[in-house]
């Protein structure tokens, strides 16, 4: 128990320090000015071209970022261009120009643009002159950079590979007897196989899809846990990542759907006068199911991060160190809750994927309809 409290306290302290570094950017001589937590929160949950931890200031007031630069890879009219993100010098306002292969680039709000010919108020970004519009007019190159979220994905892949390589080696060495980390992993694997794959897909075909379901479950779970570490990448809080995961489910369902499944979609078992209405509904349903997977995972993970950062921001909003006590307690509570949410969202995504596959491969296509509607 003491170890858990110490671990969660460390999370709070590092989160406080990290947000405090962002909060100092908005301080002014006017002590009554209200602190706006939105920019700092959005910065922490967004993807980035560098792995940023905190900012420090020297005696002259110059800001220095403690961050790990990541490779930027751009495709332009002159071909591929690559350089390290540190060449932008932690600038996110379009003021620092990087010139490569005869082309100039600037970065603003996490996006890379071609630099304009002239500087406007120190920035090489042109904005729309329409009233109330701040749209950027600069063209953008194709961005294939290794961002913070991409590194997080690679890190999760390495962790999963090392764990299951160790598990396989342990089984081979001990004659199939689970020991060490294998004893902890085996119940999880059996849970996915026996409680998710088998009852929802059926005895005949569940073995074919069990490796996919295991990969989805552990991949999402590990990413969720990495996102809870202070300074970690919010990978599953990126809708592009959840979109790809949902598309994988949709493609697997479409490729393995049997004759009964497609007949149910394009010729549903309803009276003939209802078929013109139900056929479009069934076709739309093919896309709304993965869409629900995408939004469910993205919204739950993002909401958790925003809540924790918002609770820490209360200290700066009320401008009182005494607010740190209730804020810390609430952050600790939400952090524990997020540990549960991390595995719960991995389970829900895997369960719904198994249900969708089960409906597609079921010989009759009706056995899972009631379960799917209940979920």
mmCIF file of C-alpha atoms in Angstrom:
data_model
loop_
_atom_site.group_PDB
_atom_site.id
_atom_site.type_symbol
_atom_site.label_atom_id
_atom_site.label_comp_id
_atom_site.label_asym_id
_atom_site.label_seq_id
_atom_site.Cartn_x
_atom_site.Cartn_y
_atom_site.Cartn_z
ATOM 1 C CA UNK A 1 0.000 0.000 0.000
ATOM 2 C CA UNK A 2 2.811 2.425 0.882
ATOM 3 C CA UNK A 3 4.494 1.712 -2.445
ATOM 4 C CA UNK A 4 1.268 2.498 -4.320
ATOM 5 C CA UNK A 5 0.824 5.760 -2.418
ATOM 6 C CA UNK A 6 4.443 6.736 -3.116
ATOM 7 C CA UNK A 7 4.041 5.908 -6.814
ATOM 8 C CA UNK A 8 0.839 7.913 -7.185
ATOM 9 C CA UNK A 9 2.319 10.804 -5.214
ATOM 10 C CA UNK A 10 5.243 10.841 -7.624
ATOM 11 C CA UNK A 11 2.800 11.008 -10.527
ATOM 12 C CA UNK A 12 1.105 14.005 -8.936
ATOM 13 C CA UNK A 13 4.369 15.829 -8.168
ATOM 14 C CA UNK A 14 5.779 15.335 -11.672
ATOM 15 C CA UNK A 15 2.463 16.322 -13.260
ATOM 16 C CA UNK A 16 2.390 19.412 -11.042
ATOM 17 C CA UNK A 17 5.922 20.355 -12.032
ATOM 18 C CA UNK A 18 5.244 19.732 -15.717
ATOM 19 C CA UNK A 19 2.087 21.861 -15.709
ATOM 20 C CA UNK A 20 3.789 24.488 -13.582
ATOM 21 C CA UNK A 21 6.416 24.885 -16.278
ATOM 22 C CA UNK A 22 3.677 25.584 -18.804
ATOM 23 C CA UNK A 23 1.845 27.871 -16.404
ATOM 24 C CA UNK A 24 4.854 30.146 -15.979
ATOM 25 C CA UNK A 25 4.549 31.147 -19.620
ATOM 26 C CA UNK A 26 1.288 32.966 -18.871
ATOM 27 C CA UNK A 27 2.379 34.802 -15.724
ATOM 28 C CA UNK A 28 2.389 38.583 -15.790
ATOM 29 C CA UNK A 29 3.037 41.354 -13.319
ATOM 30 C CA UNK A 30 -0.703 41.626 -12.752
ATOM 31 C CA UNK A 31 -1.400 39.113 -9.992
ATOM 32 C CA UNK A 32 -5.159 39.294 -10.538
ATOM 33 C CA UNK A 33 -5.037 37.971 -14.095
ATOM 34 C CA UNK A 34 -6.878 34.664 -14.351
ATOM 35 C CA UNK A 35 -4.933 31.629 -15.452
ATOM 36 C CA UNK A 36 -6.268 29.885 -18.558
ATOM 37 C CA UNK A 37 -5.493 26.141 -18.293
ATOM 38 C CA UNK A 38 -6.754 25.215 -21.769
ATOM 39 C CA UNK A 39 -3.507 25.841 -23.754
ATOM 40 C CA UNK A 40 -1.392 23.874 -21.267
ATOM 41 C CA UNK A 41 -3.872 20.979 -21.167
ATOM 42 C CA UNK A 42 -4.198 20.782 -24.946
ATOM 43 C CA UNK A 43 -0.414 20.907 -25.269
ATOM 44 C CA UNK A 44 -0.035 17.925 -22.928
ATOM 45 C CA UNK A 45 -2.615 15.696 -24.646
ATOM 46 C CA UNK A 46 -1.584 16.548 -28.220
ATOM 47 C CA UNK A 47 0.991 14.847 -30.414
ATOM 48 C CA UNK A 48 4.340 16.595 -30.949
ATOM 49 C CA UNK A 49 7.510 16.454 -33.032
ATOM 50 C CA UNK A 50 9.603 16.210 -29.867
ATOM 51 C CA UNK A 51 9.245 14.440 -26.532
ATOM 52 C CA UNK A 52 8.927 17.417 -24.218
ATOM 53 C CA UNK A 53 9.194 17.088 -20.427
ATOM 54 C CA UNK A 54 9.524 20.557 -18.889
ATOM 55 C CA UNK A 55 10.944 24.054 -19.379
ATOM 56 C CA UNK A 56 13.602 25.838 -17.365
ATOM 57 C CA UNK A 57 14.750 29.444 -17.331
ATOM 58 C CA UNK A 58 18.308 30.714 -16.942
ATOM 59 C CA UNK A 59 19.374 33.838 -15.075
ATOM 60 C CA UNK A 60 18.760 35.995 -18.150
ATOM 61 C CA UNK A 61 15.157 34.783 -18.444
ATOM 62 C CA UNK A 62 15.731 32.631 -21.538
ATOM 63 C CA UNK A 63 13.602 29.488 -21.698
ATOM 64 C CA UNK A 64 15.261 26.116 -22.255
ATOM 65 C CA UNK A 65 13.266 22.987 -22.984
ATOM 66 C CA UNK A 66 14.120 19.625 -21.479
ATOM 67 C CA UNK A 67 13.049 17.417 -24.371
ATOM 68 C CA UNK A 68 14.158 14.610 -26.669
ATOM 69 C CA UNK A 69 14.305 15.670 -30.348
ATOM 70 C CA UNK A 70 12.669 13.355 -32.850
ATOM 71 C CA UNK A 71 13.319 12.957 -36.590
ATOM 72 C CA UNK A 72 11.178 15.030 -38.939
ATOM 73 C CA UNK A 73 10.537 13.463 -42.346
ATOM 74 C CA UNK A 74 8.813 15.589 -45.003
ATOM 75 C CA UNK A 75 7.893 14.867 -48.600
ATOM 76 C CA UNK A 76 8.090 17.980 -50.777
ATOM 77 C CA UNK A 77 8.268 18.824 -54.460
ATOM 78 C CA UNK A 78 12.031 18.279 -54.242
ATOM 79 C CA UNK A 79 11.675 14.837 -52.652
ATOM 80 C CA UNK A 80 12.233 13.628 -49.101
ATOM 81 C CA UNK A 81 13.601 16.042 -46.521
ATOM 82 C CA UNK A 82 14.692 14.943 -43.062
ATOM 83 C CA UNK A 83 16.177 16.691 -40.037
ATOM 84 C CA UNK A 84 15.846 16.683 -36.267
ATOM 85 C CA UNK A 85 13.075 18.623 -34.545
ATOM 86 C CA UNK A 86 15.692 20.391 -32.391
ATOM 87 C CA UNK A 87 16.491 22.632 -35.377
ATOM 88 C CA UNK A 88 13.220 24.465 -34.701
ATOM 89 C CA UNK A 89 14.702 25.381 -31.273
ATOM 90 C CA UNK A 90 11.428 24.611 -29.476
ATOM 91 C CA UNK A 91 9.687 27.327 -31.500
ATOM 92 C CA UNK A 92 5.975 26.817 -32.100
ATOM 93 C CA UNK A 93 5.044 30.236 -33.421
ATOM 94 C CA UNK A 94 6.567 30.124 -36.908
ATOM 95 C CA UNK A 95 9.513 32.376 -36.039
ATOM 96 C CA UNK A 96 12.390 29.920 -36.556
ATOM 97 C CA UNK A 97 13.010 28.953 -40.186
ATOM 98 C CA UNK A 98 14.725 25.663 -41.108
ATOM 99 C CA UNK A 99 16.153 25.528 -44.639
ATOM 100 C CA UNK A 100 16.728 22.155 -46.296
ATOM 101 C CA UNK A 101 17.167 21.265 -49.983
ATOM 102 C CA UNK A 102 16.456 24.848 -50.983
ATOM 103 C CA UNK A 103 13.116 24.909 -49.122
ATOM 104 C CA UNK A 104 12.221 26.705 -45.911
ATOM 105 C CA UNK A 105 9.994 25.320 -43.167
ATOM 106 C CA UNK A 106 8.411 26.697 -39.998
ATOM 107 C CA UNK A 107 6.414 25.073 -37.211
ATOM 108 C CA UNK A 108 3.270 26.407 -35.595
ATOM 109 C CA UNK A 109 0.885 24.695 -33.159
ATOM 110 C CA UNK A 110 2.513 21.335 -33.816
ATOM 111 C CA UNK A 111 2.178 21.511 -37.621
ATOM 112 C CA UNK A 112 4.933 22.153 -40.171
ATOM 113 C CA UNK A 113 4.406 24.640 -43.022
ATOM 114 C CA UNK A 114 6.397 26.136 -45.856
ATOM 115 C CA UNK A 115 7.780 29.475 -44.656
ATOM 116 C CA UNK A 116 6.378 32.613 -46.275
ATOM 117 C CA UNK A 117 8.770 34.957 -48.064
ATOM 118 C CA UNK A 118 8.343 37.795 -45.574
ATOM 119 C CA UNK A 119 8.013 37.823 -41.823
ATOM 120 C CA UNK A 120 4.789 39.161 -40.320
ATOM 121 C CA UNK A 121 5.343 40.391 -36.750
ATOM 122 C CA UNK A 122 8.352 38.091 -36.475
ATOM 123 C CA UNK A 123 6.460 35.027 -37.752
ATOM 124 C CA UNK A 124 6.738 33.451 -41.197
ATOM 125 C CA UNK A 125 3.147 32.278 -41.021
ATOM 126 C CA UNK A 126 0.441 34.082 -42.992
ATOM 127 C CA UNK A 127 -3.073 34.204 -41.551
ATOM 128 C CA UNK A 128 -6.383 34.912 -43.230
ATOM 129 C CA UNK A 129 -7.412 38.563 -43.084
ATOM 130 C CA UNK A 130 -11.091 37.698 -42.713
ATOM 131 C CA UNK A 131 -12.610 38.992 -39.508
ATOM 132 C CA UNK A 132 -12.716 36.341 -36.792
ATOM 133 C CA UNK A 133 -10.631 33.911 -38.850
ATOM 134 C CA UNK A 134 -7.119 32.793 -37.925
ATOM 135 C CA UNK A 135 -6.740 30.214 -40.696
ATOM 136 C CA UNK A 136 -3.156 29.585 -41.803
ATOM 137 C CA UNK A 137 -2.568 30.307 -45.501
ATOM 138 C CA UNK A 138 0.850 28.638 -45.773
ATOM 139 C CA UNK A 139 1.026 25.388 -47.726
ATOM 140 C CA UNK A 140 2.013 22.205 -45.894
ATOM 141 C CA UNK A 141 4.365 19.432 -47.030
ATOM 142 C CA UNK A 142 3.461 15.775 -46.540
ATOM 143 C CA UNK A 143 4.509 14.997 -42.979
ATOM 144 C CA UNK A 144 5.779 11.460 -42.245
ATOM 145 C CA UNK A 145 7.681 12.422 -39.101
ATOM 146 C CA UNK A 146 8.430 10.089 -36.203
ATOM 147 C CA UNK A 147 6.298 11.957 -33.674
ATOM 148 C CA UNK A 148 5.842 11.380 -29.961
ATOM 149 C CA UNK A 149 2.842 9.119 -30.544
ATOM 150 C CA UNK A 150 4.730 7.051 -33.121
ATOM 151 C CA UNK A 151 7.567 6.524 -30.645
ATOM 152 C CA UNK A 152 4.952 5.529 -28.059
ATOM 153 C CA UNK A 153 3.559 2.918 -30.460
ATOM 154 C CA UNK A 154 7.050 1.518 -31.137
ATOM 155 C CA UNK A 155 7.721 1.419 -27.399
ATOM 156 C CA UNK A 156 4.495 -0.515 -26.780
ATOM 157 C CA UNK A 157 5.400 -2.963 -29.549
ATOM 158 C CA UNK A 158 8.839 -3.548 -28.024
ATOM 159 C CA UNK A 159 7.365 -4.092 -24.536
ATOM 160 C CA UNK A 160 4.779 -6.587 -25.819
ATOM 161 C CA UNK A 161 7.417 -8.391 -27.926
ATOM 162 C CA UNK A 162 9.813 -8.716 -24.989
ATOM 163 C CA UNK A 163 7.097 -9.916 -22.597
ATOM 164 C CA UNK A 164 5.701 -12.613 -24.867
ATOM 165 C CA UNK A 165 9.148 -13.690 -26.021
ATOM 166 C CA UNK A 166 9.983 -14.216 -22.355
ATOM 167 C CA UNK A 167 6.707 -16.107 -21.842
ATOM 168 C CA UNK A 168 7.365 -18.398 -24.824
ATOM 169 C CA UNK A 169 10.904 -19.045 -23.623
ATOM 170 C CA UNK A 170 9.641 -19.841 -20.121
ATOM 171 C CA UNK A 171 7.099 -22.369 -21.417
ATOM 172 C CA UNK A 172 9.751 -24.057 -23.521
ATOM 173 C CA UNK A 173 12.257 -24.152 -20.668
ATOM 174 C CA UNK A 174 9.867 -25.377 -17.951
ATOM 175 C CA UNK A 175 7.872 -27.869 -19.993
ATOM 176 C CA UNK A 176 4.706 -25.774 -20.184
ATOM 177 C CA UNK A 177 4.621 -24.941 -16.468
ATOM 178 C CA UNK A 178 3.989 -21.205 -15.911
ATOM 179 C CA UNK A 179 6.596 -19.560 -13.693
ATOM 180 C CA UNK A 180 7.522 -15.948 -13.019
ATOM 181 C CA UNK A 181 5.980 -13.478 -15.429
ATOM 182 C CA UNK A 182 4.392 -16.386 -17.306
ATOM 183 C CA UNK A 183 2.207 -17.151 -14.296
ATOM 184 C CA UNK A 184 0.898 -13.590 -14.428
ATOM 185 C CA UNK A 185 0.344 -13.510 -18.194
ATOM 186 C CA UNK A 186 -1.314 -16.911 -18.595
ATOM 187 C CA UNK A 187 -4.593 -15.973 -16.816
ATOM 188 C CA UNK A 188 -4.874 -12.865 -19.003
ATOM 189 C CA UNK A 189 -4.360 -14.842 -22.198
ATOM 190 C CA UNK A 190 -6.848 -17.491 -21.077
ATOM 191 C CA UNK A 191 -9.326 -14.761 -20.153
ATOM 192 C CA UNK A 192 -9.219 -13.280 -23.662
ATOM 193 C CA UNK A 193 -9.466 -16.711 -25.242
ATOM 194 C CA UNK A 194 -12.118 -18.326 -23.014
ATOM 195 C CA UNK A 195 -14.229 -15.317 -21.964
ATOM 196 C CA UNK A 196 -14.041 -13.092 -25.050
ATOM 197 C CA UNK A 197 -13.162 -15.103 -28.158
ATOM 198 C CA UNK A 198 -14.865 -18.436 -27.467
ATOM 199 C CA UNK A 199 -18.351 -17.300 -26.341
ATOM 200 C CA UNK A 200 -18.674 -14.518 -28.937
ATOM 201 C CA UNK A 201 -17.195 -16.145 -32.032
ATOM 202 C CA UNK A 202 -18.032 -19.793 -31.430
ATOM 203 C CA UNK A 203 -16.119 -23.028 -30.975
ATOM 204 C CA UNK A 204 -15.552 -23.626 -34.683
ATOM 205 C CA UNK A 205 -13.783 -20.373 -35.560
ATOM 206 C CA UNK A 206 -12.597 -18.702 -32.353
ATOM 207 C CA UNK A 207 -9.030 -20.055 -32.663
ATOM 208 C CA UNK A 208 -8.554 -18.219 -35.954
ATOM 209 C CA UNK A 209 -9.240 -14.820 -34.404
ATOM 210 C CA UNK A 210 -7.770 -15.303 -30.917
ATOM 211 C CA UNK A 211 -4.278 -14.008 -31.920
ATOM 212 C CA UNK A 212 -5.872 -10.832 -33.297
ATOM 213 C CA UNK A 213 -7.929 -10.286 -30.150
ATOM 214 C CA UNK A 214 -4.905 -10.880 -27.919
ATOM 215 C CA UNK A 215 -2.887 -8.354 -29.926
ATOM 216 C CA UNK A 216 -5.636 -5.735 -29.725
ATOM 217 C CA UNK A 217 -6.157 -6.258 -25.984
ATOM 218 C CA UNK A 218 -2.518 -6.038 -24.911
ATOM 219 C CA UNK A 219 -1.621 -3.323 -27.426
ATOM 220 C CA UNK A 220 -4.360 -0.981 -26.196
ATOM 221 C CA UNK A 221 -3.736 -1.831 -22.540
ATOM 222 C CA UNK A 222 0.007 -1.154 -22.733
ATOM 223 C CA UNK A 223 -0.582 2.118 -24.617
ATOM 224 C CA UNK A 224 -3.126 3.203 -22.003
ATOM 225 C CA UNK A 225 -0.680 2.485 -19.177
ATOM 226 C CA UNK A 226 2.173 4.297 -20.922
ATOM 227 C CA UNK A 227 -0.091 7.318 -21.266
ATOM 228 C CA UNK A 228 -0.521 7.459 -17.481
ATOM 229 C CA UNK A 229 3.213 7.855 -16.865
ATOM 230 C CA UNK A 230 4.168 11.520 -16.344
ATOM 231 C CA UNK A 231 5.475 12.826 -19.654
ATOM 232 C CA UNK A 232 4.140 9.764 -21.475
ATOM 233 C CA UNK A 233 2.590 9.828 -24.931
ATOM 234 C CA UNK A 234 -1.201 10.058 -25.116
ATOM 235 C CA UNK A 235 -1.409 7.574 -27.996
ATOM 236 C CA UNK A 236 -4.913 6.153 -27.512
ATOM 237 C CA UNK A 237 -6.107 9.715 -26.891
ATOM 238 C CA UNK A 238 -5.264 10.449 -30.526
ATOM 239 C CA UNK A 239 -8.291 9.915 -32.747
ATOM 240 C CA UNK A 240 -6.093 8.976 -35.723
ATOM 241 C CA UNK A 241 -4.766 5.972 -33.773
ATOM 242 C CA UNK A 242 -8.212 4.817 -32.646
ATOM 243 C CA UNK A 243 -9.436 5.299 -36.235
ATOM 244 C CA UNK A 244 -6.795 2.882 -37.538
ATOM 245 C CA UNK A 245 -7.634 0.328 -34.832
ATOM 246 C CA UNK A 246 -11.334 0.610 -35.716
ATOM 247 C CA UNK A 247 -10.535 0.239 -39.434
ATOM 248 C CA UNK A 248 -8.631 -2.971 -38.681
ATOM 249 C CA UNK A 249 -11.759 -4.356 -37.043
ATOM 250 C CA UNK A 250 -13.938 -3.247 -39.970
ATOM 251 C CA UNK A 251 -11.618 -4.830 -42.542
ATOM 252 C CA UNK A 252 -11.400 -8.119 -40.622
ATOM 253 C CA UNK A 253 -15.188 -8.268 -40.304
ATOM 254 C CA UNK A 254 -15.718 -7.465 -43.988
ATOM 255 C CA UNK A 255 -13.148 -9.989 -45.210
ATOM 256 C CA UNK A 256 -14.471 -12.826 -43.039
ATOM 257 C CA UNK A 257 -18.184 -12.153 -43.345
ATOM 258 C CA UNK A 258 -20.014 -15.215 -44.682
ATOM 259 C CA UNK A 259 -22.923 -15.467 -47.101
ATOM 260 C CA UNK A 260 -25.521 -15.173 -44.342
ATOM 261 C CA UNK A 261 -23.909 -11.975 -43.031
ATOM 262 C CA UNK A 262 -23.916 -10.203 -46.394
ATOM 263 C CA UNK A 263 -27.421 -11.469 -47.166
ATOM 264 C CA UNK A 264 -28.607 -9.977 -43.862
ATOM 265 C CA UNK A 265 -27.158 -6.607 -44.925
ATOM 266 C CA UNK A 266 -28.242 -6.416 -48.561
ATOM 267 C CA UNK A 267 -31.468 -8.411 -48.246
ATOM 268 C CA UNK A 268 -32.570 -8.113 -44.597
ATOM 269 C CA UNK A 269 -35.292 -10.480 -43.276
ATOM 270 C CA UNK A 270 -38.059 -7.858 -43.124
ATOM 271 C CA UNK A 271 -41.246 -7.333 -45.145
ATOM 272 C CA UNK A 272 -40.522 -6.324 -48.756
ATOM 273 C CA UNK A 273 -41.980 -2.859 -48.343
ATOM 274 C CA UNK A 274 -39.417 -2.200 -45.545
ATOM 275 C CA UNK A 275 -36.367 -3.400 -47.493
ATOM 276 C CA UNK A 276 -35.712 -0.032 -49.257
ATOM 277 C CA UNK A 277 -35.471 1.517 -45.801
ATOM 278 C CA UNK A 278 -33.560 -1.241 -44.004
ATOM 279 C CA UNK A 279 -30.889 -1.890 -46.640
ATOM 280 C CA UNK A 280 -29.364 1.631 -46.288
ATOM 281 C CA UNK A 281 -29.639 1.296 -42.496
ATOM 282 C CA UNK A 282 -27.734 -2.011 -42.551
ATOM 283 C CA UNK A 283 -25.048 -0.579 -44.843
ATOM 284 C CA UNK A 284 -24.619 2.463 -42.609
ATOM 285 C CA UNK A 285 -24.378 0.083 -39.650
ATOM 286 C CA UNK A 286 -21.241 -1.436 -41.181
ATOM 287 C CA UNK A 287 -19.525 1.914 -40.610
ATOM 288 C CA UNK A 288 -21.203 3.042 -37.387
ATOM 289 C CA UNK A 289 -19.931 -0.024 -35.501
ATOM 290 C CA UNK A 290 -16.206 0.749 -36.014
ATOM 291 C CA UNK A 291 -17.013 4.456 -35.580
ATOM 292 C CA UNK A 292 -18.388 3.651 -32.119
ATOM 293 C CA UNK A 293 -15.184 1.744 -31.320
ATOM 294 C CA UNK A 294 -13.090 4.718 -32.399
ATOM 295 C CA UNK A 295 -15.023 7.332 -30.418
ATOM 296 C CA UNK A 296 -15.432 5.190 -27.291
ATOM 297 C CA UNK A 297 -11.702 4.591 -26.825
ATOM 298 C CA UNK A 298 -10.648 8.108 -27.842
ATOM 299 C CA UNK A 299 -13.204 9.897 -25.657
ATOM 300 C CA UNK A 300 -12.631 7.847 -22.502
ATOM 301 C CA UNK A 301 -8.836 8.084 -22.570
ATOM 302 C CA UNK A 302 -8.771 11.778 -23.512
ATOM 303 C CA UNK A 303 -11.327 12.625 -20.835
ATOM 304 C CA UNK A 304 -9.191 10.982 -18.159
ATOM 305 C CA UNK A 305 -6.115 13.011 -19.083
ATOM 306 C CA UNK A 306 -8.094 16.248 -19.236
ATOM 307 C CA UNK A 307 -9.667 15.646 -15.821
ATOM 308 C CA UNK A 308 -6.298 15.021 -14.145
ATOM 309 C CA UNK A 309 -4.701 18.097 -15.726
ATOM 310 C CA UNK A 310 -7.755 20.199 -14.901
ATOM 311 C CA UNK A 311 -7.538 19.200 -11.239
ATOM 312 C CA UNK A 312 -3.862 20.198 -11.153
ATOM 313 C CA UNK A 313 -4.787 23.495 -12.837
ATOM 314 C CA UNK A 314 -7.054 24.375 -9.905
ATOM 315 C CA UNK A 315 -3.928 25.348 -7.975
ATOM 316 C CA UNK A 316 -3.080 28.032 -10.533
ATOM 317 C CA UNK A 317 -6.681 29.105 -11.064
ATOM 318 C CA UNK A 318 -7.202 29.793 -7.344
ATOM 319 C CA UNK A 319 -3.559 30.978 -6.978
ATOM 320 C CA UNK A 320 -3.263 29.298 -3.599
ATOM 321 C CA UNK A 321 -0.872 26.621 -2.407
ATOM 322 C CA UNK A 322 -3.591 25.381 -0.032
ATOM 323 C CA UNK A 323 -5.544 24.257 -3.067
ATOM 324 C CA UNK A 324 -2.790 21.699 -3.617
ATOM 325 C CA UNK A 325 -4.117 19.467 -0.835
ATOM 326 C CA UNK A 326 -7.611 18.751 -2.228
ATOM 327 C CA UNK A 327 -6.204 18.848 -5.738
ATOM 328 C CA UNK A 328 -3.616 16.184 -4.869
ATOM 329 C CA UNK A 329 -6.217 13.939 -3.254
ATOM 330 C CA UNK A 330 -8.515 14.209 -6.265
ATOM 331 C CA UNK A 331 -5.641 13.563 -8.673
ATOM 332 C CA UNK A 332 -4.640 10.454 -6.714
ATOM 333 C CA UNK A 333 -8.221 9.194 -6.812
ATOM 334 C CA UNK A 334 -8.599 9.807 -10.555
ATOM 335 C CA UNK A 335 -5.174 8.252 -11.215
ATOM 336 C CA UNK A 336 -6.261 5.038 -9.486
ATOM 337 C CA UNK A 337 -9.503 5.142 -11.455
ATOM 338 C CA UNK A 338 -7.531 5.606 -14.683
ATOM 339 C CA UNK A 339 -5.619 2.395 -13.971
ATOM 340 C CA UNK A 340 -8.982 0.623 -14.024
ATOM 341 C CA UNK A 341 -10.111 2.519 -17.121
ATOM 342 C CA UNK A 342 -6.898 1.509 -18.923
ATOM 343 C CA UNK A 343 -7.698 -2.200 -18.748
ATOM 344 C CA UNK A 344 -11.473 -1.688 -19.018
ATOM 345 C CA UNK A 345 -11.212 0.156 -22.340
ATOM 346 C CA UNK A 346 -8.871 -2.505 -23.718
ATOM 347 C CA UNK A 347 -11.409 -5.138 -22.654
ATOM 348 C CA UNK A 348 -14.400 -3.284 -24.149
ATOM 349 C CA UNK A 349 -12.642 -2.706 -27.485
ATOM 350 C CA UNK A 350 -11.621 -6.370 -27.669
ATOM 351 C CA UNK A 351 -15.077 -7.589 -26.615
ATOM 352 C CA UNK A 352 -16.899 -5.492 -29.221
ATOM 353 C CA UNK A 353 -14.431 -6.599 -31.891
ATOM 354 C CA UNK A 354 -15.162 -10.233 -30.990
ATOM 355 C CA UNK A 355 -18.918 -9.543 -31.125
ATOM 356 C CA UNK A 356 -18.685 -7.935 -34.571
ATOM 357 C CA UNK A 357 -16.576 -10.830 -35.864
ATOM 358 C CA UNK A 358 -18.948 -13.344 -34.301
ATOM 359 C CA UNK A 359 -21.942 -11.805 -36.084
ATOM 360 C CA UNK A 360 -20.042 -11.873 -39.401
ATOM 361 C CA UNK A 361 -18.888 -15.511 -39.222
ATOM 362 C CA UNK A 362 -21.960 -17.012 -37.540
ATOM 363 C CA UNK A 363 -23.772 -19.407 -39.862
ATOM 364 C CA UNK A 364 -27.149 -17.947 -38.919
ATOM 365 C CA UNK A 365 -26.073 -14.397 -38.041
ATOM 366 C CA UNK A 366 -28.740 -13.974 -35.362
ATOM 367 C CA UNK A 367 -27.197 -15.584 -32.308
ATOM 368 C CA UNK A 368 -25.209 -12.471 -31.391
ATOM 369 C CA UNK A 369 -27.772 -9.827 -32.276
ATOM 370 C CA UNK A 370 -29.263 -9.636 -28.749
ATOM 371 C CA UNK A 371 -25.806 -9.467 -27.082
ATOM 372 C CA UNK A 372 -24.650 -6.775 -29.521
ATOM 373 C CA UNK A 373 -27.708 -4.634 -28.896
ATOM 374 C CA UNK A 374 -27.279 -4.941 -25.134
ATOM 375 C CA UNK A 375 -23.663 -3.719 -25.348
#
